[in-house]
Short mmCIF file of C-alpha atoms and ligand atoms in Angstrom, two decimals:
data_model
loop_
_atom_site.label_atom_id
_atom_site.label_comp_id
_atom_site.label_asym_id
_atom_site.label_seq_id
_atom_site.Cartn_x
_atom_site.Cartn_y
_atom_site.Cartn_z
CA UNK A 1 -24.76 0.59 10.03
CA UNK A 2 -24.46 2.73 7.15
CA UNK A 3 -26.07 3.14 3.81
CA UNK A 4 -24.83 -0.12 1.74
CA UNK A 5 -26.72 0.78 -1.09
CA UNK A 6 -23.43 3.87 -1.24
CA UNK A 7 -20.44 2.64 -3.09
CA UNK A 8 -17.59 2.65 -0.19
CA UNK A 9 -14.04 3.17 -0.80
CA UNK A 10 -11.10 3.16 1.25
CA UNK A 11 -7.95 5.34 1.05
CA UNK A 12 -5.23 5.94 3.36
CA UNK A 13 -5.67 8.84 5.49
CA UNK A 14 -2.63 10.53 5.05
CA UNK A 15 0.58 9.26 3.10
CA UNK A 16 1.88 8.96 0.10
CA UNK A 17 -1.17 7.74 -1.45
CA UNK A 18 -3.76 10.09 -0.16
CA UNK A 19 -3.68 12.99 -2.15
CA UNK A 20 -3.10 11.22 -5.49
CA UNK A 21 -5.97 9.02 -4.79
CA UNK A 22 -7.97 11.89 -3.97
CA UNK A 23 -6.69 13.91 -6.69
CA UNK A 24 -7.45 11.08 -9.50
CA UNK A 25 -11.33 10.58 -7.98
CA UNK A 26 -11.64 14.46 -8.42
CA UNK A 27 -10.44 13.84 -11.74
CA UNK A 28 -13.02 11.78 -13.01
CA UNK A 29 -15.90 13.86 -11.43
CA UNK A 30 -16.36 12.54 -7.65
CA UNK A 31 -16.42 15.88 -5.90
CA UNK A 32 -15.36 15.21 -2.68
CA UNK A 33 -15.35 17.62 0.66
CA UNK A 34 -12.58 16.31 2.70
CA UNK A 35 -12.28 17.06 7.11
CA UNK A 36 -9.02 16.00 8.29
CA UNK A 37 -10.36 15.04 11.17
CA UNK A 38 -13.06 12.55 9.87
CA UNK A 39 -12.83 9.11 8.46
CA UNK A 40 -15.58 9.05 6.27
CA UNK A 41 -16.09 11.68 3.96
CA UNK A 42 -19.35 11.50 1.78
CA UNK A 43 -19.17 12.65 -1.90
CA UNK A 44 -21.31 15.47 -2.92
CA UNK A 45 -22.68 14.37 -6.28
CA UNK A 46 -22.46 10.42 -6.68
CA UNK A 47 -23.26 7.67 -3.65
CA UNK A 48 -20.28 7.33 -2.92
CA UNK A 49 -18.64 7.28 0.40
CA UNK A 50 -14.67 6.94 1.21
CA UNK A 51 -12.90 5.50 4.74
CA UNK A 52 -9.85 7.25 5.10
CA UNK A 53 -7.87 4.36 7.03
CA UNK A 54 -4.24 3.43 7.80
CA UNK A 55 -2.81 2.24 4.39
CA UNK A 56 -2.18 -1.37 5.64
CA UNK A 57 -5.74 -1.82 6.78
CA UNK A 58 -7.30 -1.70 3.19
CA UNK A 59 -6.08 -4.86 1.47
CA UNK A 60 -8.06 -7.16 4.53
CA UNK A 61 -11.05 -4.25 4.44
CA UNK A 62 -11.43 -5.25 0.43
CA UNK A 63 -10.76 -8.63 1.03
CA UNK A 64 -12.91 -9.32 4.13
CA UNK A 65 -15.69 -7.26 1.76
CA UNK A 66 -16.31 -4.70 4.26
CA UNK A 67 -15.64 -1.96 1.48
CA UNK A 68 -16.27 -2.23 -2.35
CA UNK A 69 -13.27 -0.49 -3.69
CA UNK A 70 -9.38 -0.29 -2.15
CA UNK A 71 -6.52 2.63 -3.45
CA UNK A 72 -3.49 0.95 -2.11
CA UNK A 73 0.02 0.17 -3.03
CA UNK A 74 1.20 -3.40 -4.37
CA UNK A 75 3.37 -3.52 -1.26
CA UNK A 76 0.82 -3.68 1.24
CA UNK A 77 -1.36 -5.65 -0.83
CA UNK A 78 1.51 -8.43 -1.46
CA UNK A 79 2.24 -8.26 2.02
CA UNK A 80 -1.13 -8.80 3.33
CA UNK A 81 -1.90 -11.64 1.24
CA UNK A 82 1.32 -13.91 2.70
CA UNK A 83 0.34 -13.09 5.91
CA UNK A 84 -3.26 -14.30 5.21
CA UNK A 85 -1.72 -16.78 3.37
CA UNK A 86 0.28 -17.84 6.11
CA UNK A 87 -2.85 -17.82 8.84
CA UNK A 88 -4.58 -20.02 6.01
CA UNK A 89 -6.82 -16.96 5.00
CA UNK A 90 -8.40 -16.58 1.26
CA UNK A 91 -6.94 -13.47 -0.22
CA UNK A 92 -10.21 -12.45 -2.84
CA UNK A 93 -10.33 -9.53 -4.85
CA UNK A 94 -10.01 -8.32 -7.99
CA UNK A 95 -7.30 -5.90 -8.83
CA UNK A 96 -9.45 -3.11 -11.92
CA UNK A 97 -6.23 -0.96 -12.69
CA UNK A 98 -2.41 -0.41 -12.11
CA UNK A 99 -2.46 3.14 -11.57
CA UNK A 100 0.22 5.88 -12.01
CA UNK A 101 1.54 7.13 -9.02
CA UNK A 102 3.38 5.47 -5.42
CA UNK A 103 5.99 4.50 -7.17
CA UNK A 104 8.23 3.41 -4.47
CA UNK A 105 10.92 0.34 -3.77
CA UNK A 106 10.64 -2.33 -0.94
CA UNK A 107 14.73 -2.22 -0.23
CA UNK A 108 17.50 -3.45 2.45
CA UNK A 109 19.40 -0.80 3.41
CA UNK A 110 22.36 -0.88 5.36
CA UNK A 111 24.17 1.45 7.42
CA UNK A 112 27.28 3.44 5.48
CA UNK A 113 29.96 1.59 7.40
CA UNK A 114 28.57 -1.98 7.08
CA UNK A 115 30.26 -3.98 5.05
CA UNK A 116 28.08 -5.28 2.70
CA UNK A 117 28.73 -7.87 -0.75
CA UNK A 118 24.84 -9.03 -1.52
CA UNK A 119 22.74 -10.42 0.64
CA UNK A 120 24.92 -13.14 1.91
CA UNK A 121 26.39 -10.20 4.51
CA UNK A 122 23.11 -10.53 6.50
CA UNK A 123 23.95 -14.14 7.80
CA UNK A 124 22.85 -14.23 11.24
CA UNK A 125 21.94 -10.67 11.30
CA UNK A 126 18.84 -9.11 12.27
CA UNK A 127 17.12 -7.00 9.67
CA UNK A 128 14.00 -4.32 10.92
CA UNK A 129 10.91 -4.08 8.86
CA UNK A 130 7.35 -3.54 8.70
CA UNK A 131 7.12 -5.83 5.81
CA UNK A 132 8.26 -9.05 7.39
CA UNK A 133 6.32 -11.73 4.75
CA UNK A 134 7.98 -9.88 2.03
CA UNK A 135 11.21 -9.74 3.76
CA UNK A 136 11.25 -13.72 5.07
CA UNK A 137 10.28 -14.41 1.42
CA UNK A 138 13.31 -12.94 -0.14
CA UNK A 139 15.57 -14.46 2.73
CA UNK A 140 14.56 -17.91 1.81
CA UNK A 141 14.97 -17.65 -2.14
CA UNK A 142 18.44 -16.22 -1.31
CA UNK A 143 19.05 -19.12 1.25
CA UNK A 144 19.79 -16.73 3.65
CA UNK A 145 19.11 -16.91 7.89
CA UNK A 146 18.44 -13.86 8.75
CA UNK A 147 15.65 -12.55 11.29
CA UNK A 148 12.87 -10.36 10.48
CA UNK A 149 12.50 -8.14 13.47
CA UNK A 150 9.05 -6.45 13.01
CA UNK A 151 8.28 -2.53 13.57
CA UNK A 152 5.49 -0.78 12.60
CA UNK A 153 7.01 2.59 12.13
CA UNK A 154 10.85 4.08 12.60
CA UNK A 155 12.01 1.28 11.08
CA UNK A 156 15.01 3.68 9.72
CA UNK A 157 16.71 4.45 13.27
CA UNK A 158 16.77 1.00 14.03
CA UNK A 159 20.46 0.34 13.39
CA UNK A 160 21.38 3.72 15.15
CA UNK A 161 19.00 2.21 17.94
CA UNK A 162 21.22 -1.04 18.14
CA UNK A 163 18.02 -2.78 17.63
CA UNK A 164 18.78 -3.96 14.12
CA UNK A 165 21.89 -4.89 11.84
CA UNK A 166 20.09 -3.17 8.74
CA UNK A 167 16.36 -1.96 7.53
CA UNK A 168 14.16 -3.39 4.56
CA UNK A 169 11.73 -0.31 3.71
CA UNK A 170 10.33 1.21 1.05
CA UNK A 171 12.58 3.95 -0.54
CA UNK A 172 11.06 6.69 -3.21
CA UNK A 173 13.13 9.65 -3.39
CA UNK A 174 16.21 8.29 -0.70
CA UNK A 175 15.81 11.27 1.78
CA UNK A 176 15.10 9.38 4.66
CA UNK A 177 17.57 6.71 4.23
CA UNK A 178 20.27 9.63 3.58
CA UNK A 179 18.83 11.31 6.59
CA UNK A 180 19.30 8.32 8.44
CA UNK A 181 23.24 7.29 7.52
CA UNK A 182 21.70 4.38 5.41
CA UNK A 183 21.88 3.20 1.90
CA UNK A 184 19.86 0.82 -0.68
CA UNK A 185 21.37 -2.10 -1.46
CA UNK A 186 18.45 -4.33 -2.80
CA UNK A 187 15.35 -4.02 -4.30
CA UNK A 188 13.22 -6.56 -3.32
CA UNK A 189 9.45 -5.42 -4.50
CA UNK A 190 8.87 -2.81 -7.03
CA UNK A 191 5.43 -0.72 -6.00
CA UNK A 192 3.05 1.10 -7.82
CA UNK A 193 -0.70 1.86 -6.41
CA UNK A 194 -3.50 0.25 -7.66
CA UNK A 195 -7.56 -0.04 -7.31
CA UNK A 196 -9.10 -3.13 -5.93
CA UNK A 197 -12.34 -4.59 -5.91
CA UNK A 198 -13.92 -6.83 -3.52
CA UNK A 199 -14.94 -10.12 -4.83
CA UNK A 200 -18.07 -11.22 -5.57
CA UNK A 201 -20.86 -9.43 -6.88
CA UNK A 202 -21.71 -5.98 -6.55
CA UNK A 203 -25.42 -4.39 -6.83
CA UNK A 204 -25.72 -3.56 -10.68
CA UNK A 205 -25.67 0.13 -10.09
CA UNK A 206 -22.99 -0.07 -7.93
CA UNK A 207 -21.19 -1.74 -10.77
CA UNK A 208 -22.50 0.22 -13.52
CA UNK A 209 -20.91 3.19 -11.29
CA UNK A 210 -17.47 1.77 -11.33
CA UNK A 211 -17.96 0.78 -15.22
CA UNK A 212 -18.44 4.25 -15.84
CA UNK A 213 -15.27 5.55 -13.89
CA UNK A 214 -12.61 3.47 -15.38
CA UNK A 215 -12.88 4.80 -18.53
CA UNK A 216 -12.37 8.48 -17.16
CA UNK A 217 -9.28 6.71 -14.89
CA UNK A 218 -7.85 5.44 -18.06
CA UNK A 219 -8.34 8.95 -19.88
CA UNK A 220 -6.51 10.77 -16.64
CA UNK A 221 -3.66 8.26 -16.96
CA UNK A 222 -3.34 9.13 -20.92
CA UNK A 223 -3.74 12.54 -20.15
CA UNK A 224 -0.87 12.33 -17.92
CA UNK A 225 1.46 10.98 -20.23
C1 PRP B 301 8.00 5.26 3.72
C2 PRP B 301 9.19 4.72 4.46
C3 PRP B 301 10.04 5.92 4.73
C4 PRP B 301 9.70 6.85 3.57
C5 PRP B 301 10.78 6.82 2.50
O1 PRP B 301 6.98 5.59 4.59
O2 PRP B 301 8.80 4.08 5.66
O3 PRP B 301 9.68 6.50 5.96
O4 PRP B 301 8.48 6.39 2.99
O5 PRP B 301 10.55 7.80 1.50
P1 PRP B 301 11.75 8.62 0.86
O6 PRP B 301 12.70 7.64 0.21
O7 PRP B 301 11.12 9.51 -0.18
O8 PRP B 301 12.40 9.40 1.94
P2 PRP B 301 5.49 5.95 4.05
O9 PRP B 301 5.41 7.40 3.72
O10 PRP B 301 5.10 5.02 2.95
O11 PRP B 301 4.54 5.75 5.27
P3 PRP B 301 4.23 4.47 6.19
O12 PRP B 301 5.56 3.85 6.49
O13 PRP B 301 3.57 5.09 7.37
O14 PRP B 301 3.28 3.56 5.46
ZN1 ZN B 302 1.80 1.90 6.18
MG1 MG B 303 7.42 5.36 6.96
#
């Protein structure tokens, strides 16, 4: 096992959040020394280790306490705590700070030549997603039947694949739906990253650690601005 008296934080490995995460702990004086090929990386000046993990792995690594800290985006997090929800799992943790970057949209998109008037189109249809709790949630405030077919990645060529009538996925800058013949219809989840906390109670100089960095995270926000 590794050193628990380190503070350990997880961060996706590559993605939208990765370097920004990165970026922000260099910010506030966690010098870091980053291998692509490794998935921890150990800081050089503070006990502080980071997992660099598949983004939809840290909300149940924070919440199952396995790490102290989480960078991830409200979608994942929102989506993992239905589905734990759902398998009648606690969802604990505390969220410390919105931060200012991974802005993106959880959206259905539809191909150019459906036909679409609202949500009411996708009666009976079959929409492709890797959020599917988010997804079946919307459906059923809409009072719409419509199936959540579940992919974990290429989620836009599903319609082109004839797997799917139309895609819910998250949308920043529209190149890949544009890319893809598709465009965004609705917005069902608005996205920002944020940093999580297990639950519970951490040694006091782990949290004395974290008491002194969001200070300096608030000052790199304002700085920003
Ligand atoms: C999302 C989404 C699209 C892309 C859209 O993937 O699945 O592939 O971003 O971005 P755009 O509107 O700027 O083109 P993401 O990078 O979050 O990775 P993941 O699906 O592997 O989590
Ligand atoms: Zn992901
Ligand atoms: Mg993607």
């Amino acid at each position: 096992m590794s050193d628990t008296t380190r503070l350990r934080i997880a961060i996706q490995k590559s993605g939208r959040l990765s370097d920004d995460s990165i970026s922000l702990l260099k910010a506030i004086g966690v010098k870091l020394q980053i291998r692509d090929r490794l998935l921890i990386a150990h800081s050089t000046n503070e006990p502080i280790d980071l997992l660099r993990v598949r983004d939809d792995d840290i909300p149940g690594l924070v919440m199952d306490g396995v790490v102290d800290l989480g960078f991830i985006g409200e979608n994942e997090l929102e989506e993992k705590m239905l589905e734990r929800a759902a398998a009648n799992k606690p969802s604990d943790f505390k969220t410390l700070r919105r931060l200012d970057y991974g802005g993106c949209r959880l959206s259905i998109a539809v191909p150019n030549e459906l036909d679409y008037q609202g949500v009411q189109s996708l009666e009976g249809k079959k929409v492709a997603t890797t959020y599917p709790y988010l997804l079946e949630r919307f459906f059923a405030e809409k009072g719409v039947n419509a199936q959540a077919v579940m992919l974990t990645g290429s989620v836009e060529v599903a319609p082109r694949a004839g797997v799917a009538d139309a895609i819910c996925d998250l949308v920043s800058t529209g190149a890949t739906l544009e890319a893809n013949g598709l465009h965004e219809e609705d917005v069902i989840f608005s996205s920002k990253a944020v940093l999580i906390q297990k639950s519970g109670e951490l040694s006091a100089d782990k949290q004395a650690m974290i008491n002194r960095f969001l200070p300096r995270i608030d000052g790199v926000m304002q700085a920003k601005e």
